[in-house]
XYZ file of C-alpha atoms in Angstrom:
616
model
C 16.115 -1.141 5.679
C 17.329 -2.353 9.104
C 19.355 1.192 10.047
C 15.910 2.733 9.376
C 14.532 0.634 11.826
C 16.957 1.033 14.024
C 16.540 4.811 13.586
C 12.796 4.522 14.379
C 13.348 2.700 17.542
C 15.151 5.454 18.810
C 12.100 7.577 17.816
C 10.144 7.791 21.103
C 14.068 9.449 22.979
C 13.953 12.624 19.624
C 10.337 13.021 20.824
C 10.541 13.185 24.103
C 13.442 15.997 23.480
C 11.203 17.437 21.154
C 8.333 18.048 24.012
C 11.172 19.498 25.980
C 12.731 22.084 23.999
C 9.822 23.075 21.201
C 8.861 26.002 23.069
C 12.246 27.042 22.773
C 12.569 26.409 19.101
C 13.098 28.487 16.901
C 10.788 28.599 13.532
C 12.327 27.506 10.620
C 10.764 28.082 7.219
C 10.707 25.284 4.449
C 11.587 27.506 1.437
C 12.032 26.441 -2.073
C 15.632 26.956 -3.837
C 14.488 28.776 -7.079
C 14.976 26.297 -9.475
C 16.680 27.813 -12.959
C 14.945 29.060 -15.304
C 12.598 26.310 -16.645
C 12.282 25.106 -20.173
C 9.017 23.633 -21.391
C 9.386 20.121 -22.220
C 6.160 18.129 -23.878
C 4.023 14.668 -23.023
C 1.668 12.808 -23.998
C -0.800 10.554 -21.716
C -3.468 8.102 -22.486
C -6.499 7.752 -19.862
C -8.238 4.172 -20.608
C -11.553 4.125 -19.025
C -12.749 0.540 -20.093
C -9.575 -1.374 -18.151
C -10.407 -1.210 -14.652
C -7.514 -1.603 -11.908
C -9.609 -2.015 -8.824
C -11.177 0.177 -6.264
C -9.375 2.661 -4.162
C -9.581 0.840 -0.940
C -11.882 1.329 2.508
C -9.085 1.830 4.272
C -6.197 2.565 1.827
C -4.791 5.907 2.564
C -3.527 5.191 5.884
C -0.231 6.785 8.354
C 1.353 5.676 11.518
C 0.930 6.866 14.663
C 3.231 5.702 18.520
C 2.146 6.562 21.552
C 5.824 7.859 22.079
C 4.409 10.788 20.444
C 2.909 13.324 23.054
C 1.194 14.941 20.322
C -0.559 12.496 18.013
C -3.912 13.448 19.329
C -3.425 17.223 19.919
C -5.973 19.618 18.920
C -5.375 19.920 15.124
C -4.166 16.090 14.535
C -8.494 15.021 13.231
C -8.691 18.042 10.750
C -5.077 17.439 9.985
C -5.979 14.120 9.176
C -9.486 14.355 7.609
C -7.756 17.410 4.965
C -5.442 14.625 3.763
C -7.748 12.081 3.187
C -6.447 9.362 5.404
C -8.787 6.747 5.769
C -6.635 4.351 7.998
C -4.525 5.565 11.383
C -2.060 1.924 12.671
C -1.692 2.552 16.305
C 0.214 1.973 18.563
C 3.752 2.200 17.059
C 5.952 -0.141 14.719
C 8.477 -1.748 17.236
C 6.448 -0.203 20.144
C 3.156 -2.632 18.964
C 5.515 -5.670 20.384
C 6.574 -3.936 23.875
C 2.961 -1.950 24.470
C 0.391 -3.342 26.987
C -3.216 -1.711 26.198
C -4.531 -2.437 29.818
C -2.034 -0.906 31.360
C -1.179 1.809 28.989
C 2.573 0.477 29.540
C 5.931 -0.578 27.622
C 8.468 -2.768 28.206
C 11.378 -0.583 28.056
C 9.805 2.074 26.367
C 8.066 5.578 26.771
C 4.761 6.241 26.845
C 3.481 10.108 26.192
C 0.449 11.545 28.182
C -2.734 11.526 26.337
C -1.696 8.361 23.615
C -4.138 5.738 25.214
C -6.163 3.471 23.316
C -9.799 5.124 23.478
C -7.995 9.036 23.042
C -6.230 7.403 19.771
C -9.953 6.161 18.692
C -11.492 9.334 19.366
C -9.122 11.056 17.416
C -9.452 8.468 14.522
C -13.090 8.615 14.095
C -13.138 12.617 14.528
C -10.682 12.152 11.247
C -13.486 9.944 9.513
C -10.299 7.353 9.394
C -10.569 3.372 10.287
C -7.935 2.242 13.105
C -5.576 -0.752 12.128
C -4.323 -1.996 15.347
C -1.030 -4.086 16.046
C -1.930 -6.402 18.743
C 1.362 -7.319 21.448
C 3.507 -10.544 19.912
C 6.640 -10.033 21.291
C 5.953 -9.381 24.869
C 1.944 -10.352 24.690
C -0.365 -13.051 24.353
C -3.159 -14.736 22.611
C -5.155 -13.684 25.785
C -4.365 -10.262 25.654
C -4.512 -9.626 22.099
C -8.539 -11.411 22.529
C -8.900 -8.745 25.656
C -7.990 -6.263 23.352
C -10.828 -6.993 20.858
C -13.618 -7.659 23.340
C -13.088 -3.951 24.715
C -12.404 -2.540 21.523
C -15.573 -4.320 19.572
C -17.468 -5.770 22.538
C -17.398 -3.511 25.388
C -16.697 -0.106 24.081
C -18.189 -0.973 19.972
C -15.370 0.900 18.468
C -15.721 -1.675 15.276
C -11.905 -2.139 14.872
C -11.657 -4.002 11.924
C -7.826 -4.381 11.033
C -5.665 -6.550 13.531
C -1.707 -7.596 13.116
C -0.025 -9.626 14.719
C 3.079 -8.466 16.197
C 5.186 -6.140 13.862
C 8.791 -6.988 11.844
C 8.732 -10.561 13.779
C 11.482 -11.603 11.704
C 13.371 -8.796 13.335
C 14.072 -10.941 16.844
C 17.524 -12.067 16.181
C 16.755 -15.076 14.510
C 18.171 -14.171 11.942
C 21.496 -12.946 13.528
C 19.893 -8.775 13.643
C 17.651 -8.266 16.127
C 15.467 -4.609 16.924
C 12.288 -6.608 17.530
C 11.088 -7.690 21.349
C 10.523 -10.878 21.268
C 9.980 -12.844 24.916
C 9.479 -16.052 23.269
C 11.879 -19.048 23.779
C 11.561 -20.249 20.010
C 11.845 -17.487 17.777
C 11.515 -19.020 14.811
C 9.043 -18.171 11.763
C 7.794 -21.882 12.918
C 6.931 -20.962 15.855
C 5.491 -17.554 15.419
C 3.062 -19.093 12.495
C 1.598 -21.600 15.123
C 1.536 -18.712 17.879
C -0.490 -16.517 14.997
C -3.214 -19.289 15.080
C -3.639 -18.924 18.583
C -4.016 -15.367 17.932
C -6.680 -15.841 15.474
C -8.562 -18.319 16.830
C -8.461 -16.581 20.484
C -9.400 -13.405 18.774
C -11.885 -14.563 16.372
C -13.978 -16.433 19.345
C -14.669 -13.089 20.489
C -15.139 -11.325 17.030
C -15.708 -13.079 13.795
C -16.110 -10.186 11.939
C -12.280 -8.587 12.450
C -9.544 -9.082 9.434
C -6.498 -10.033 11.279
C -3.018 -9.963 9.702
C -0.074 -12.049 9.464
C 3.423 -10.568 9.273
C 6.510 -11.346 6.160
C 9.153 -10.034 5.248
C 9.398 -7.784 2.419
C 10.120 -9.499 -1.146
C 13.633 -8.547 -1.929
C 14.732 -7.043 1.623
C 16.393 -8.949 4.313
C 15.772 -11.483 5.634
C 13.800 -12.544 2.803
C 15.011 -15.893 1.362
C 17.005 -16.737 4.105
C 17.101 -20.249 5.724
C 17.508 -19.374 9.211
C 19.476 -22.237 11.854
C 17.249 -25.142 12.130
C 14.720 -24.095 9.294
C 14.049 -25.847 6.281
C 12.775 -22.782 4.405
C 12.660 -19.299 4.725
C 10.332 -16.559 6.471
C 7.368 -16.601 4.195
C 7.227 -19.673 2.977
C 7.637 -21.273 6.516
C 4.808 -19.117 7.889
C 2.531 -19.694 4.905
C 2.750 -23.553 4.661
C 1.579 -23.126 8.616
C -1.377 -20.581 8.234
C -1.736 -21.157 4.949
C -6.000 -19.985 4.508
C -6.531 -18.906 8.394
C -5.276 -15.244 7.854
C -7.383 -11.924 6.307
C -4.603 -10.295 5.272
C -0.212 -10.321 5.180
C 2.002 -7.527 6.118
C 4.998 -6.429 4.725
C 6.837 -2.876 5.065
C 8.788 -0.643 2.444
C 11.780 1.416 2.909
C 13.251 0.940 -0.644
C 16.192 4.160 0.404
C 18.055 5.549 -2.314
C 21.014 6.585 -4.195
C 19.567 10.308 -5.172
C 16.519 11.914 -5.520
C 16.308 10.963 -8.876
C 17.556 7.479 -8.036
C 14.495 7.138 -5.174
C 11.899 8.352 -8.058
C 12.205 5.538 -9.704
C 11.407 2.882 -6.606
C 8.268 3.057 -7.521
C 8.685 0.250 -10.208
C 9.743 -2.323 -6.983
C 5.385 -2.446 -6.533
C 4.139 -4.633 -8.985
C 7.231 -7.309 -8.987
C 6.682 -7.374 -5.263
C 2.816 -7.316 -4.933
C 3.367 -10.306 -8.067
C 6.008 -12.106 -5.753
C 2.957 -12.160 -2.314
C 0.205 -13.144 -4.609
C 2.514 -16.238 -5.458
C 3.072 -17.224 -2.196
C -0.548 -17.319 -1.310
C -1.681 -18.902 -4.297
C 1.018 -21.566 -3.249
C -0.213 -22.441 0.132
C -3.846 -20.095 0.419
C -5.817 -22.769 -1.671
C -9.187 -21.209 -2.667
C -8.652 -18.237 -0.366
C -5.031 -17.223 -2.208
C -7.609 -14.197 -4.172
C -9.510 -13.246 -0.950
C -6.707 -12.471 1.088
C -5.499 -9.101 1.025
C -1.829 -7.717 1.044
C -1.145 -4.567 3.251
C 1.935 -2.394 3.691
C 1.471 -0.826 6.810
C 5.172 1.088 6.871
C 6.230 2.425 3.629
C 8.496 5.584 3.506
C 10.999 6.287 0.598
C 13.960 6.424 3.307
C 15.756 9.117 1.537
C 15.938 12.822 2.683
C 12.829 12.447 4.157
C 11.411 15.960 4.477
C 11.850 16.750 0.431
C 10.068 17.536 -2.690
C 10.882 14.139 -4.128
C 9.375 12.405 -1.040
C 6.659 14.178 -1.763
C 6.302 13.163 -5.353
C 7.403 9.349 -4.434
C 4.884 9.481 -1.681
C 1.931 10.228 -4.191
C 3.192 8.278 -7.320
C 3.724 5.316 -5.016
C 0.650 4.704 -3.283
C -1.632 5.106 -5.935
C 0.656 2.242 -7.282
C -0.233 0.500 -4.369
C -3.651 0.994 -5.244
C -3.233 0.124 -8.295
C -1.973 -3.524 -8.077
C -4.777 -4.499 -5.398
C -2.676 -3.629 -2.078
C -5.675 -2.797 0.243
C -3.803 -0.384 2.763
C -0.754 1.308 2.877
C 0.345 3.011 6.048
C 3.153 5.822 6.126
C 5.965 6.080 8.651
C 5.019 8.603 10.250
C 2.962 11.040 11.447
C 5.050 12.527 14.264
C 8.758 11.117 14.299
C 11.080 13.405 15.627
C 14.908 13.777 14.612
C 18.536 14.127 16.491
C 20.179 15.970 13.737
C 20.431 19.724 12.580
C 18.948 20.628 9.191
C 20.377 19.643 5.654
C 19.868 20.645 1.551
C 18.357 18.149 -0.269
C 19.193 17.149 -3.867
C 15.897 18.931 -4.950
C 16.843 21.994 -2.849
C 14.916 21.803 0.001
C 15.639 21.775 3.941
C 15.592 18.502 5.072
C 15.434 17.505 9.162
C 16.095 14.196 8.959
C 12.370 13.184 10.559
C 10.308 10.681 9.069
C 6.935 12.431 10.151
C 4.815 14.262 7.565
C 3.895 16.885 10.560
C 7.259 18.937 12.145
C 8.080 17.637 15.973
C 8.921 20.178 17.020
C 12.276 19.740 17.230
C 15.338 21.588 17.983
C 15.722 23.235 14.288
C 12.428 22.120 13.239
C 9.675 24.190 11.837
C 7.045 24.813 14.521
C 5.269 21.223 15.922
C 2.383 20.398 13.987
C 4.155 22.550 10.589
C 2.897 20.351 7.557
C 6.262 19.088 5.745
C 6.241 17.971 2.182
C 5.369 14.621 2.023
C 2.519 15.524 4.133
C 1.495 17.560 0.681
C 1.641 14.774 -1.275
C 0.080 11.830 0.876
C -3.245 14.646 0.341
C -2.902 14.729 -3.311
C -3.850 11.349 -2.968
C -6.569 12.069 -0.826
C -7.597 14.786 -3.372
C -7.123 11.708 -6.600
C -10.516 9.948 -5.269
C -12.528 8.312 -2.671
C -12.894 4.966 -1.363
C -14.772 2.736 -3.773
C -13.881 5.206 -7.140
C -12.247 3.221 -9.492
C -9.105 3.144 -10.168
C -8.575 3.255 -14.714
C -5.563 2.833 -16.246
C -3.499 6.163 -17.771
C -0.083 5.533 -19.684
C 2.437 8.076 -19.967
C 5.442 8.794 -23.029
C 7.584 10.343 -20.198
C 9.657 8.762 -17.947
C 10.079 11.371 -15.745
C 6.147 11.926 -15.602
C 4.404 9.215 -13.645
C 0.075 9.229 -14.426
C -2.917 8.158 -12.275
C -6.484 7.980 -13.325
C -9.678 7.101 -11.142
C -13.352 7.383 -12.608
C -15.771 8.871 -10.044
C -19.394 9.621 -10.067
C -18.787 12.787 -11.365
C -16.212 12.162 -14.219
C -12.179 11.320 -14.579
C -9.341 12.440 -11.654
C -6.433 12.631 -13.728
C -3.405 12.358 -11.356
C 0.266 13.665 -13.325
C 3.148 13.889 -11.420
C 5.962 15.553 -12.807
C 9.468 14.240 -11.475
C 11.833 16.784 -13.485
C 13.180 19.064 -11.100
C 13.980 22.160 -13.688
C 11.927 21.776 -16.556
C 7.864 22.212 -16.767
C 5.865 19.815 -18.701
C 2.568 20.397 -21.124
C 0.596 17.332 -21.333
C -1.157 16.220 -24.383
C -4.389 13.859 -22.517
C -6.521 12.051 -24.558
C -9.536 9.485 -23.115
C -10.954 6.416 -24.160
C -14.617 5.667 -22.824
C -15.033 9.107 -21.724
C -15.861 12.493 -22.907
C -14.458 15.274 -21.198
C -16.811 18.397 -20.688
C -15.342 21.876 -20.902
C -13.720 23.329 -17.967
C -11.734 21.410 -15.714
C -10.731 21.915 -12.517
C -6.950 21.999 -11.040
C -5.857 20.573 -7.760
C -2.126 21.470 -7.217
C 1.077 21.240 -5.415
C 4.743 22.305 -6.222
C 7.876 22.064 -4.527
C 8.172 25.237 -1.581
C 4.560 25.076 -1.610
C 3.096 25.530 1.743
C -0.879 24.808 0.840
C -2.589 22.798 -2.305
C -4.086 25.059 -4.547
C -7.613 24.628 -6.678
C -8.400 26.770 -9.917
C -9.974 26.622 -13.066
C -8.596 25.217 -16.593
C -10.802 25.732 -19.780
C -9.935 22.037 -20.652
C -9.368 18.881 -19.656
C -7.059 17.676 -22.914
C -4.309 20.004 -22.301
C -1.988 21.684 -19.657
C 1.334 22.847 -18.780
C 2.764 21.146 -15.045
C 5.204 23.054 -13.536
C 8.580 21.329 -12.018
C 8.410 19.278 -9.163
C 4.727 19.174 -8.949
C 1.594 16.923 -8.276
C -1.380 17.624 -10.026
C -5.115 16.565 -9.610
C -6.875 17.402 -13.316
C -10.918 16.852 -12.376
C -13.016 16.362 -15.677
C -16.396 16.290 -16.302
C -18.035 14.481 -18.607
C -19.612 10.965 -19.803
C -19.021 7.942 -21.386
C -20.588 4.774 -21.908
C -17.693 2.377 -21.232
C -16.456 3.620 -17.959
C -15.971 0.039 -15.421
C -18.504 -0.598 -12.560
C -16.648 0.181 -9.309
C -15.762 -3.147 -8.354
C -17.740 -4.009 -4.389
C -15.828 -1.967 -1.704
C -17.285 -3.755 1.303
C -14.434 -6.286 1.764
C -10.557 -4.368 1.353
C -8.957 -7.895 1.162
C -10.688 -8.227 -2.745
C -7.890 -7.966 -5.285
C -7.095 -7.152 -8.566
C -4.723 -8.822 -10.947
C -1.212 -8.457 -9.959
C 0.787 -6.770 -12.449
C 3.214 -9.131 -13.913
C 6.645 -9.228 -12.347
C 10.051 -10.580 -14.573
C 10.614 -14.085 -14.109
C 13.712 -16.681 -15.616
C 11.098 -19.115 -15.941
C 8.253 -17.218 -17.235
C 6.884 -18.314 -20.412
C 6.227 -15.903 -23.579
C 2.751 -14.715 -23.902
C 0.522 -17.149 -26.384
C -0.800 -15.603 -29.847
C -4.131 -13.686 -29.263
C -7.070 -15.622 -30.563
C -8.553 -13.804 -33.770
C -10.777 -10.897 -33.207
C -13.949 -12.184 -35.058
C -16.033 -13.567 -32.227
C -15.971 -9.780 -30.804
C -12.818 -10.068 -28.572
C -9.558 -11.853 -28.218
C -7.879 -12.794 -25.234
C -3.706 -13.276 -24.630
C -2.168 -15.509 -21.694
C 0.788 -15.012 -19.836
C 3.327 -16.490 -17.506
C 4.147 -14.524 -15.372
C 6.050 -16.237 -12.283
C 6.754 -20.091 -12.006
C 7.878 -22.113 -8.754
C 8.191 -25.594 -8.820
C 4.991 -27.648 -9.041
C 3.062 -24.298 -9.655
C 3.092 -21.279 -11.774
C 0.753 -17.933 -11.951
C -0.753 -16.380 -15.386
C -2.282 -13.278 -16.603
C -5.167 -13.084 -19.689
C -5.451 -10.301 -21.456
C -9.104 -9.809 -22.901
C -9.811 -7.099 -25.569
C -12.351 -5.788 -27.373
C -11.824 -6.277 -31.067
C -15.035 -4.687 -32.252
C -16.023 -1.017 -33.008
C -18.641 -0.879 -30.640
C -18.863 -1.690 -26.751
C -18.745 -5.442 -25.554
C -21.284 -6.313 -22.307
C -19.231 -9.686 -21.093
C -17.134 -11.750 -22.249
C -16.240 -15.815 -21.522
C -12.530 -17.122 -22.281
C -11.613 -20.815 -22.893
C -8.620 -22.937 -22.780
C -7.596 -26.657 -22.696
C -4.466 -27.795 -20.962
C -2.331 -30.827 -21.962
C -0.526 -31.692 -19.299
C -2.980 -32.400 -16.340
C -2.322 -28.729 -14.648
C -5.376 -27.857 -12.486
C -6.283 -24.095 -11.176
C -6.106 -23.184 -7.597
C -7.137 -20.179 -7.605
C -8.313 -16.779 -9.133
C -9.091 -12.846 -9.647
C -11.242 -10.640 -11.289
C -12.850 -13.476 -13.667
C -14.819 -16.550 -12.328
C -12.845 -19.390 -13.628
C -13.898 -22.994 -13.697
C -12.787 -26.051 -14.876
C -13.659 -29.190 -16.009
C -10.751 -31.686 -16.620
C -8.532 -30.387 -18.725
C -10.879 -27.490 -20.186
C -10.620 -23.954 -18.288
C -13.356 -21.256 -18.505
C -13.467 -17.996 -17.480
C -16.256 -15.462 -17.366
C -16.040 -11.444 -16.544
C -16.876 -10.148 -13.105
C -19.324 -7.504 -12.706
C -16.788 -4.775 -12.967
C -15.171 -5.684 -15.911
C -17.777 -7.181 -18.554
C -18.553 -3.794 -20.032
C -15.494 -2.940 -22.340
C -15.254 0.372 -24.879
C -14.159 -0.627 -28.666
C -10.609 -1.580 -28.330
C -10.589 -1.838 -24.422
C -9.198 -4.393 -22.478
C -9.016 -5.927 -19.388
C -7.325 -8.620 -17.435
C -7.591 -11.537 -14.836
C -5.141 -13.803 -12.956
C -4.891 -16.699 -11.727
C -2.687 -19.510 -10.059
C -2.316 -23.352 -10.979
C -0.454 -26.573 -10.281
C 1.516 -28.030 -12.690
C 4.137 -26.629 -15.759
C 3.769 -22.855 -16.858
C 3.338 -23.777 -20.862
C 1.114 -21.769 -22.627
C -2.374 -23.503 -23.629
C -3.638 -23.269 -27.206
C -5.734 -22.334 -28.923
C -7.472 -20.063 -26.372
C -10.440 -18.891 -27.312
C -12.547 -15.552 -26.507
C -16.486 -15.108 -26.742
C -18.921 -12.124 -26.286
C -21.781 -12.180 -24.448
């Protein structure tokens, strides 16, 4: 990951060069290499509209911009952002966030392009229908400077900027030996960062108490996660959260998995659920009763392998929807424009790669004309076609490892997102729906490798479709059903559904499901544990042949365990007895449908027995 960060710090120079050369740059069209004659493969997809995975977050679908990018506010940009369905735009640009001074529109040691000031950025974001996500300068700034920015943005100008980060990748300040992030504080330890964060939060919220403030964590499994620095008693994440506790509104990680091949790159989505579960466990450990309401934001994301490939387009769509399904409130791709310092090459999938982190061409030498959409743009635009903020994500499963499936319940029906990761073969997909009856014709929105636009057509049915090789399809089915989950409240995107379980060597086996004579059954599983605490998930299943409209699960602990936080259920405890009741959006379950809730607790992670489930 560090290597990619170094390149991103150089991106300003790359864009400077591109600005000088753009007029003389030749147009290089990214053409698709003809794949071998395809053979049709088959797969099945099951959509269960009775199992809610939360909602598409209000500011979930994001991208980064940077003050060194002279094209970030050019005339086509707001339209390109709007057409892709972006709902968040992060500013002022990665590591530049820790050297940028908003009052003077200057940086310490960096380049600021004309026309990239804060007011112009907000104008572009508003025109695109998106929300700002702003990095307050921690590295070379002060809490007062950040508070003054909040005052200017929300009091003086009335912009209503809601999401504020305290610094960028502050753990890259040299404390662990490697330093790419500017940090002028004498003490660069996680302890110092956390204590300073409390000052920032206090000063900023004194100006506007409605804002949401985020704190920087290291990415689980990425450097320097787990490293204990000199003079520290714990790693970055445990140190920071032990001090910040419940004072932050969201936590921040970045995701640059990298890969060894195109096929490997498309498997990296499997990292997401364990990462979110690990973060949720950390919050449960330190944030007390607020743990479940603290959001998770991935404010920089990029697969970091063959950056402008169709592979990255497919991975972008698959990963964004997977992040949302795991309860993340915001994901911001790196980046809108970035620039390049290398000649074009051929990707594994046959497309042209410019080694440019941007989703739009910067017009560097050898690249297409400035603002030409590159494949990742289309991948992310297909996320925008999948649904709107507040729409309900529901469970979809695929029989093939080369076919990713996601589904979104909208006011008009169900949108099924199908990502065909087979480079050479088309795939005929048979779809079945639980709790939903698709109508006749369906709308097909599609992008495929080599395409320079997203197509829209009509299919005769929503139960069968043949997908081109290396393509992303949104199959929009109209119809109705009696068991579709109601959207959960979207006013606060920090509400998160149950995290997906992550493998844990200390995880206990699942308890046997309760008998279904009461109308429902419940299965209890420990998914993570640490000294003195654990995280568990409970799956509730309707065992009747008709829908149910409410459920209650109960159990008693034997060894003094106490619940510390919960999500997707209202959980109460009296002595050893625990009772969990459905919340508004997951009480209605179709016949055979399931939902789940989770919690963290103090004590040993053994599985209680028996576990009761009753309806009503």
